[in-house]
Coordinates of N, CA, C and O in Angstrom, one line a residue:
M11 N 106.3 200.2 -82.1 CA 108.1 199.9 -82.3 C 109.0 201.0 -83.4 O 110.4 201.4 -82.6
R12 N 108.3 202.1 -84.5 CA 109.5 202.7 -84.8 C 109.8 202.9 -84.1 O 111.0 204.0 -84.2
T13 N 108.4 203.8 -84.0 CA 109.1 205.0 -82.6 C 109.4 204.3 -80.9 O 110.7 205.4 -81.0
L14 N 110.0 202.9 -80.9 CA 110.7 202.8 -80.0 C 112.2 202.7 -80.6 O 113.1 203.3 -80.2
F15 N 112.4 202.3 -82.3 CA 113.8 201.9 -81.9 C 114.3 203.7 -83.2 O 115.7 204.6 -82.7
A16 N 112.7 204.8 -82.8 CA 113.5 206.2 -83.2 C 114.1 207.2 -81.6 O 115.5 207.6 -81.8
A17 N 113.6 206.6 -81.6 CA 113.9 207.0 -79.8 C 115.6 206.9 -79.8 O 116.5 207.0 -79.0
L18 N 115.7 205.3 -79.7 CA 116.8 204.8 -79.4 C 117.8 205.6 -80.1 O 118.7 205.6 -80.1
A19 N 117.6 205.5 -81.6 CA 118.4 206.2 -82.4 C 119.0 207.2 -82.0 O 119.9 207.8 -82.0
L20 N 118.1 208.1 -81.9 CA 118.2 209.8 -81.3 C 119.4 210.4 -79.5 O 119.9 209.8 -79.6
T21 N 118.4 208.9 -79.0 CA 119.9 208.4 -77.5 C 121.4 208.5 -78.0 O 121.8 209.2 -77.0
A22 N 121.2 207.2 -79.2 CA 122.6 207.1 -79.2 C 123.9 208.7 -80.2 O 124.7 208.2 -79.7
L23 N 122.0 208.9 -80.9 CA 123.5 209.7 -81.5 C 123.7 211.3 -80.9 O 124.4 210.7 -81.4
L24 N 122.9 211.2 -79.2 CA 122.4 212.4 -78.7 C 124.3 212.6 -77.5 O 124.7 213.5 -77.0
T25 N 123.9 211.0 -77.1 CA 124.9 211.1 -76.2 C 126.4 210.1 -77.1 O 127.0 209.6 -76.3
S26 N 126.1 209.7 -77.9 CA 127.3 209.1 -78.4 C 129.2 210.4 -78.5 O 128.7 211.1 -78.1
G27 N 129.7 209.8 -78.4 CA 131.6 210.1 -78.4 C 132.2 211.1 -78.6 O 133.2 211.2 -80.1
T28 N 131.6 211.0 -80.4 CA 131.8 212.1 -81.7 C 133.0 213.1 -81.7 O 131.9 213.7 -80.3
T29 N 133.8 214.1 -82.1 CA 133.1 215.7 -81.7 C 133.2 215.9 -82.8 O 134.3 217.4 -83.6
G30 N 131.7 216.3 -83.9 CA 130.8 217.2 -84.5 C 130.9 218.4 -83.8 O 131.3 218.8 -82.9
A31 N 132.0 219.0 -84.7 CA 131.0 220.6 -83.5 C 129.4 221.0 -83.8 O 128.8 220.8 -84.7
T32 N 129.4 221.5 -83.0 CA 128.0 222.0 -82.2 C 127.7 223.3 -82.9 O 128.4 223.9 -82.6
N33 N 126.5 223.9 -83.0 CA 126.6 225.1 -83.7 C 126.0 225.5 -82.5 O 125.5 225.8 -81.7
A34 N 126.1 227.6 -82.9 CA 125.8 228.0 -81.7 C 125.0 229.5 -82.4 O 125.3 229.7 -83.7
P35 N 124.3 229.7 -81.6 CA 124.1 231.6 -82.0 C 124.6 232.1 -82.6 O 126.0 232.2 -82.4
A36 N 124.8 232.7 -83.7 CA 125.6 233.7 -84.5 C 125.9 234.4 -83.4 O 126.9 235.5 -83.3
N37 N 124.9 235.1 -83.0 CA 125.2 236.5 -82.1 C 125.7 236.1 -80.4 O 125.6 236.8 -79.5
A38 N 125.7 234.8 -80.0 CA 126.7 234.5 -78.7 C 127.9 235.0 -78.3 O 128.3 234.6 -78.9
Y39 N 129.0 235.2 -77.0 CA 129.3 235.7 -76.7 C 130.0 235.5 -75.8 O 128.9 235.9 -74.3
C40 N 131.4 235.3 -75.3 CA 131.3 235.6 -73.8 C 132.5 236.1 -73.7 O 133.1 237.0 -75.3
Y41 N 133.1 237.0 -72.0 CA 133.9 237.9 -71.5 C 134.3 237.6 -70.8 O 133.8 236.9 -69.6
I42 N 134.6 238.0 -70.9 CA 135.7 238.2 -68.3 C 135.3 239.2 -68.0 O 135.5 240.2 -68.6
G43 N 134.8 239.6 -67.3 CA 134.2 240.9 -66.4 C 134.8 241.4 -65.8 O 135.4 241.7 -65.3
W44 N 136.4 240.5 -64.8 CA 137.0 240.1 -63.9 C 138.1 239.5 -63.6 O 138.0 238.5 -64.1
P45 N 139.5 239.8 -64.5 CA 139.5 241.3 -64.5 C 139.5 242.0 -65.7 O 139.1 241.4 -66.6
L46 N 140.6 242.9 -65.3 CA 139.9 244.0 -67.3 C 141.6 243.5 -67.0 O 142.0 244.2 -66.4
D47 N 141.7 244.6 -68.9 CA 142.4 243.8 -69.7 C 143.1 244.8 -69.2 O 143.1 246.5 -68.9
G48 N 144.2 245.4 -69.1 CA 145.3 245.8 -68.8 C 145.6 246.2 -67.0 O 146.4 246.7 -66.2
Q49 N 145.0 245.5 -66.2 CA 144.9 244.9 -65.1 C 146.0 244.7 -64.4 O 147.1 243.5 -64.7
V50 N 146.5 245.1 -62.9 CA 147.7 245.1 -62.7 C 147.8 243.5 -60.8 O 146.1 244.5 -60.6
M51 N 147.1 242.4 -61.4 CA 147.1 241.9 -60.6 C 149.2 241.8 -59.6 O 149.9 241.4 -60.2
A52 N 148.0 241.6 -58.1 CA 149.3 240.8 -56.6 C 150.2 239.9 -56.7 O 149.3 238.5 -57.4
A53 N 151.4 239.3 -57.0 CA 152.2 238.7 -57.4 C 152.1 237.9 -55.7 O 151.4 238.1 -55.1
G54 N 151.7 235.8 -56.0 CA 152.2 235.3 -54.8 C 151.5 234.8 -54.5 O 150.6 234.2 -52.9
K55 N 149.7 235.7 -55.1 CA 148.5 234.6 -54.6 C 147.2 235.1 -55.8 O 147.3 236.0 -56.5
P56 N 146.3 234.4 -55.1 CA 145.2 233.9 -56.9 C 144.1 235.4 -56.6 O 144.2 235.5 -55.8
F57 N 143.9 235.3 -57.4 CA 142.8 236.1 -58.0 C 141.8 236.0 -58.7 O 142.0 234.4 -59.4
R58 N 140.2 236.1 -59.1 CA 139.3 235.8 -58.8 C 139.5 236.2 -60.9 O 139.4 237.8 -60.7
V59 N 139.6 235.1 -61.8 CA 138.5 235.4 -63.0 C 137.2 235.1 -62.9 O 137.0 233.4 -62.9
W60 N 136.6 236.3 -63.2 CA 134.5 235.5 -63.8 C 134.5 235.8 -65.0 O 135.2 237.0 -66.1
F61 N 133.6 235.3 -65.7 CA 133.4 234.8 -66.7 C 131.9 235.3 -67.2 O 131.2 234.7 -66.4
G62 N 131.2 235.5 -68.2 CA 130.0 235.8 -69.0 C 130.0 235.7 -70.2 O 131.1 235.2 -70.6
L63 N 128.8 235.1 -70.2 CA 128.2 234.6 -71.6 C 126.8 235.2 -72.0 O 125.4 235.2 -70.9
R64 N 127.0 235.4 -73.1 CA 125.4 236.3 -74.5 C 125.0 235.6 -75.1 O 125.4 234.9 -75.3
H65 N 124.1 235.3 -75.1 CA 122.8 234.2 -76.1 C 123.0 232.9 -76.1 O 123.4 232.7 -77.2
M66 N 123.7 232.9 -74.9 CA 124.0 231.0 -74.1 C 124.0 231.0 -73.4 O 123.9 230.9 -71.8
G67 N 124.0 229.0 -73.3 CA 123.5 229.1 -71.5 C 124.7 228.0 -70.7 O 125.2 227.8 -72.2
V68 N 124.3 227.8 -70.1 CA 126.0 227.0 -69.0 C 125.9 225.7 -68.9 O 125.2 225.9 -68.8
A69 N 126.4 224.9 -69.7 CA 126.5 223.2 -69.1 C 127.0 222.3 -69.1 O 127.7 223.1 -69.9
P70 N 127.1 221.5 -68.2 CA 128.4 220.7 -68.1 C 128.7 220.0 -69.1 O 128.5 219.8 -70.1
K71 N 129.9 219.2 -69.3 CA 130.7 218.8 -70.2 C 129.8 217.2 -70.2 O 129.1 216.8 -68.8
D72 N 129.3 217.1 -70.8 CA 128.9 215.1 -70.4 C 127.1 216.2 -71.5 O 126.7 214.4 -71.7
V73 N 126.9 216.7 -71.0 CA 125.4 217.8 -70.9 C 124.6 218.5 -72.2 O 126.2 219.2 -72.9
A74 N 124.3 217.7 -73.8 CA 124.0 217.9 -74.6 C 122.9 218.7 -74.9 O 121.3 218.3 -75.5
F75 N 123.0 219.6 -74.4 CA 121.5 221.0 -75.3 C 121.8 222.0 -75.6 O 123.1 222.4 -75.7
E76 N 120.7 221.8 -76.6 CA 121.6 223.1 -77.3 C 121.6 224.1 -76.9 O 120.7 224.9 -76.2
N77 N 122.1 224.9 -77.7 CA 122.7 226.5 -77.8 C 123.4 226.5 -76.1 O 123.1 227.7 -75.3
T78 N 124.4 225.3 -75.7 CA 124.5 226.1 -74.0 C 126.4 225.2 -74.6 O 126.6 224.3 -75.6
G79 N 127.2 225.4 -73.3 CA 128.2 224.5 -74.0 C 128.9 224.9 -72.1 O 128.5 225.8 -71.8
H80 N 129.3 224.8 -71.7 CA 131.1 225.3 -70.7 C 132.7 225.7 -71.1 O 132.6 225.7 -72.4
H81 N 132.7 227.0 -70.0 CA 134.0 227.9 -70.5 C 135.1 227.0 -70.2 O 135.6 226.6 -69.7
H82 N 136.2 227.8 -71.0 CA 137.8 227.3 -70.9 C 138.1 228.2 -71.0 O 138.0 229.1 -71.7
L83 N 139.7 228.8 -70.8 CA 139.9 229.6 -70.2 C 141.9 229.3 -70.9 O 142.3 228.2 -70.4
L84 N 141.6 229.9 -71.8 CA 143.4 229.9 -72.7 C 143.5 230.8 -72.0 O 143.9 232.2 -71.8
I85 N 145.0 230.7 -72.0 CA 146.0 231.2 -70.7 C 147.3 231.5 -71.2 O 147.8 230.1 -71.4
D86 N 148.1 232.9 -72.8 CA 149.7 233.0 -72.2 C 149.2 231.4 -73.6 O 149.8 231.4 -73.9
T87 N 147.7 231.4 -74.4 CA 148.0 230.7 -75.8 C 147.1 231.1 -76.8 O 146.2 232.1 -76.1
E88 N 147.5 230.7 -78.1 CA 146.1 231.3 -78.8 C 145.0 229.9 -78.9 O 144.8 228.9 -78.2
L89 N 144.7 230.8 -79.7 CA 143.6 229.6 -80.0 C 143.8 227.9 -80.1 O 144.3 228.6 -81.2
P90 N 142.6 227.3 -80.2 CA 143.0 226.0 -80.3 C 142.4 225.7 -81.9 O 141.5 226.2 -82.1
P91 N 142.7 224.7 -82.4 CA 142.9 224.1 -83.6 C 140.5 224.1 -83.2 O 140.4 223.0 -83.2
A92 N 140.3 224.7 -84.9 CA 138.3 224.3 -84.7 C 138.2 222.9 -84.8 O 139.2 222.2 -85.5
G93 N 137.4 222.1 -84.9 CA 137.1 220.9 -85.3 C 137.4 219.4 -84.2 O 136.9 219.1 -83.8
Q94 N 138.6 220.0 -83.1 CA 138.9 219.7 -82.6 C 139.3 219.5 -81.1 O 138.9 220.5 -80.9
P95 N 138.8 218.9 -80.2 CA 138.7 218.4 -78.9 C 140.3 219.5 -78.5 O 140.8 220.0 -78.4
I96 N 139.1 221.0 -77.3 CA 140.1 221.7 -76.6 C 141.1 220.9 -75.3 O 140.4 219.9 -75.1
P97 N 142.4 221.5 -76.2 CA 143.7 220.5 -74.7 C 143.3 220.6 -73.5 O 142.6 222.4 -73.7
S98 N 143.5 219.7 -72.5 CA 143.4 220.5 -70.9 C 145.1 220.1 -70.6 O 145.8 219.9 -70.2
D99 N 145.2 221.6 -70.2 CA 146.8 221.3 -70.0 C 146.8 222.5 -69.5 O 145.9 223.1 -68.7
R100 N 148.3 223.5 -68.6 CA 148.3 224.5 -67.4 C 147.5 226.1 -68.3 O 147.7 226.9 -68.1
N101 N 148.0 225.8 -69.5 CA 147.1 226.9 -70.1 C 145.2 226.4 -71.4 O 144.7 227.9 -71.7
H102 N 145.5 225.7 -71.1 CA 143.8 225.1 -71.0 C 142.9 225.2 -70.2 O 143.6 223.2 -70.0
L103 N 143.1 225.8 -69.5 CA 141.5 224.7 -68.0 C 140.6 225.0 -68.5 O 139.4 225.7 -69.3
H104 N 140.2 224.2 -67.7 CA 138.6 223.4 -68.7 C 137.6 223.4 -67.2 O 138.0 223.1 -66.3
Y105 N 136.6 223.9 -67.3 CA 135.8 224.2 -66.8 C 133.8 223.7 -67.1 O 133.1 224.2 -67.2
G106 N 134.5 222.3 -66.9 CA 133.5 221.4 -67.0 C 132.1 220.3 -66.3 O 131.1 220.6 -67.0
A107 N 132.6 221.4 -64.9 CA 130.9 221.7 -63.8 C 129.8 222.4 -64.8 O 129.8 222.6 -63.3
G108 N 130.4 223.4 -64.9 CA 129.8 224.5 -65.1 C 130.3 226.1 -64.7 O 129.1 226.9 -64.6
E109 N 131.8 225.7 -64.2 CA 131.1 226.6 -63.3 C 132.1 228.7 -64.6 O 131.8 228.6 -65.4
T110 N 131.2 229.3 -64.4 CA 131.4 231.1 -63.9 C 132.4 231.5 -63.4 O 132.6 233.3 -64.0
E111 N 133.2 230.9 -63.1 CA 134.6 231.9 -62.6 C 135.2 230.9 -61.8 O 135.2 230.0 -61.7
T112 N 136.4 231.4 -61.7 CA 137.5 230.4 -60.9 C 138.8 232.4 -60.1 O 139.1 232.5 -60.3
M113 N 139.5 230.9 -58.9 CA 140.4 231.8 -58.5 C 142.0 230.9 -59.5 O 142.4 229.5 -59.4
I114 N 142.7 232.4 -59.5 CA 144.2 231.3 -60.6 C 145.1 232.1 -60.1 O 145.2 234.0 -59.8
E115 N 146.3 231.7 -59.9 CA 147.5 232.2 -59.7 C 149.1 232.4 -60.9 O 148.8 230.6 -61.0
L116 N 149.0 233.4 -60.6 CA 150.2 232.7 -62.1 C 151.7 233.7 -61.8 O 151.2 235.0 -60.6
A117 N 152.7 233.1 -62.6 CA 153.8 233.6 -62.0 C 154.2 236.0 -62.1 O 153.1 236.1 -63.3
P118 N 155.1 236.5 -62.1 CA 154.7 237.4 -62.5 C 155.2 237.5 -64.1 O 155.7 237.1 -64.0
G119 N 154.9 238.7 -64.5 CA 154.8 238.6 -66.1 C 153.9 239.5 -66.2 O 152.5 238.7 -65.5
K120 N 153.9 239.9 -67.8 CA 152.0 239.7 -69.0 C 151.9 238.9 -68.9 O 152.6 237.0 -69.9
H121 N 150.3 238.0 -68.7 CA 150.0 237.4 -69.3 C 149.0 237.3 -70.2 O 147.9 238.8 -70.3
T122 N 148.1 237.2 -70.8 CA 147.0 237.0 -71.9 C 145.6 235.8 -71.3 O 145.7 234.9 -71.0
L123 N 145.1 235.7 -71.4 CA 143.3 235.3 -70.5 C 142.4 235.4 -71.8 O 142.3 236.8 -72.0
Q124 N 141.8 234.6 -72.1 CA 141.0 234.8 -73.0 C 139.6 233.8 -73.0 O 140.4 232.5 -72.7
L125 N 138.7 233.4 -73.1 CA 137.9 232.4 -72.9 C 137.0 232.0 -73.6 O 137.6 232.7 -75.5
L126 N 136.6 230.5 -74.0 CA 136.3 230.5 -75.7 C 135.2 228.9 -75.0 O 135.4 228.0 -73.8
M127 N 134.1 229.1 -75.7 CA 133.5 227.5 -75.2 C 133.7 226.6 -75.9 O 133.3 226.6 -77.0
G128 N 133.0 225.5 -75.0 CA 133.2 224.6 -76.3 C 131.6 224.0 -74.9 O 131.0 224.2 -74.7
D129 N 132.0 222.6 -76.7 CA 129.9 222.2 -75.9 C 130.9 220.3 -75.3 O 131.6 220.6 -74.7
A130 N 129.9 220.0 -75.4 CA 129.5 219.3 -74.4 C 131.2 217.7 -74.3 O 131.8 217.8 -73.3
N131 N 131.4 217.5 -76.0 CA 132.9 216.9 -76.0 C 134.0 217.8 -75.7 O 135.0 217.3 -76.6
H132 N 133.9 219.8 -75.4 CA 135.2 220.2 -75.5 C 135.4 220.2 -76.2 O 136.6 220.8 -76.8
V133 N 135.4 220.6 -77.8 CA 134.4 221.4 -79.1 C 134.2 222.3 -79.3 O 133.5 222.9 -78.7
P134 N 134.9 223.7 -80.1 CA 134.4 224.8 -79.4 C 133.3 224.9 -80.8 O 133.2 223.8 -81.5
H135 N 132.4 225.4 -81.0 CA 131.7 225.6 -81.5 C 131.5 226.2 -83.1 O 132.4 226.8 -82.8
V136 N 130.5 226.8 -83.4 CA 130.3 227.6 -84.6 C 129.0 228.0 -85.2 O 127.6 227.1 -84.6
P137 N 129.2 229.1 -85.1 CA 130.8 229.4 -84.7 C 131.5 229.9 -83.7 O 130.8 229.2 -82.5
P138 N 132.7 229.7 -83.6 CA 133.6 229.4 -82.3 C 133.0 231.2 -81.7 O 132.6 232.2 -81.9
V139 N 132.6 230.3 -79.8 CA 132.1 231.2 -79.2 C 133.3 231.2 -78.2 O 133.4 230.5 -77.7
I140 N 133.9 233.2 -78.8 CA 135.6 233.8 -78.0 C 134.5 234.8 -77.3 O 134.2 236.2 -77.4
S141 N 135.6 235.3 -76.3 CA 136.1 236.5 -75.6 C 136.9 237.2 -76.4 O 137.8 236.9 -76.8
K142 N 137.3 238.3 -75.8 CA 138.4 239.8 -76.5 C 139.6 238.5 -75.5 O 139.2 238.5 -74.5
K143 N 140.8 238.5 -76.2 CA 141.8 238.6 -74.8 C 142.7 239.4 -74.3 O 142.6 240.5 -74.5
I144 N 142.4 239.4 -73.1 CA 142.7 241.3 -72.7 C 144.7 240.2 -72.3 O 145.0 238.9 -71.8
T145 N 145.2 241.6 -71.2 CA 146.5 241.1 -70.8 C 145.6 242.4 -69.6 O 146.0 242.8 -69.0
I146 N 147.3 241.3 -68.7 CA 147.3 241.7 -67.5 C 148.4 241.7 -67.0 O 149.0 240.9 -66.8
T147 N 149.1 241.9 -65.9 CA 150.6 241.9 -65.6 C 151.0 241.8 -64.1 O 149.3 242.1 -63.1
V148 N 150.8 240.3 -63.7 CA 151.2 240.1 -62.5 C 152.7 240.4 -62.3 O 153.5 240.6 -62.0
R149 N 152.7 240.8 -60.6 CA 153.9 242.0 -60.5 C 154.3 242.2 -58.6 O 153.0 242.6 -57.8

């Protein structure tokens, strides 16, 4: 009976909707493999953004495996506050199905792109797993 109760308690803990921070390996990092920093992209056409990740795995949202998370692409914005769910809007794109690339189209001009890993509940890990912020030009 104790084993059953412990298993149920653990299941409830793992599937609860709390937004506490999830630990990440200290050496984990993500990066944008394409486009490159300084790249010039053609206006009026979608382009591919390729996500890279080291020392962690990718898992869809709502799946809480140790040392995993999913990508969020930040466009023309700063990092969101630590310990809170990453917003979902035109500047914070979520890839909760575990995607490792996307196609986006941006208006002409200079833009910044940065990746941020989020846990099963879209909360950044501790320490945060972020890419270098790159700048691209669309013309």
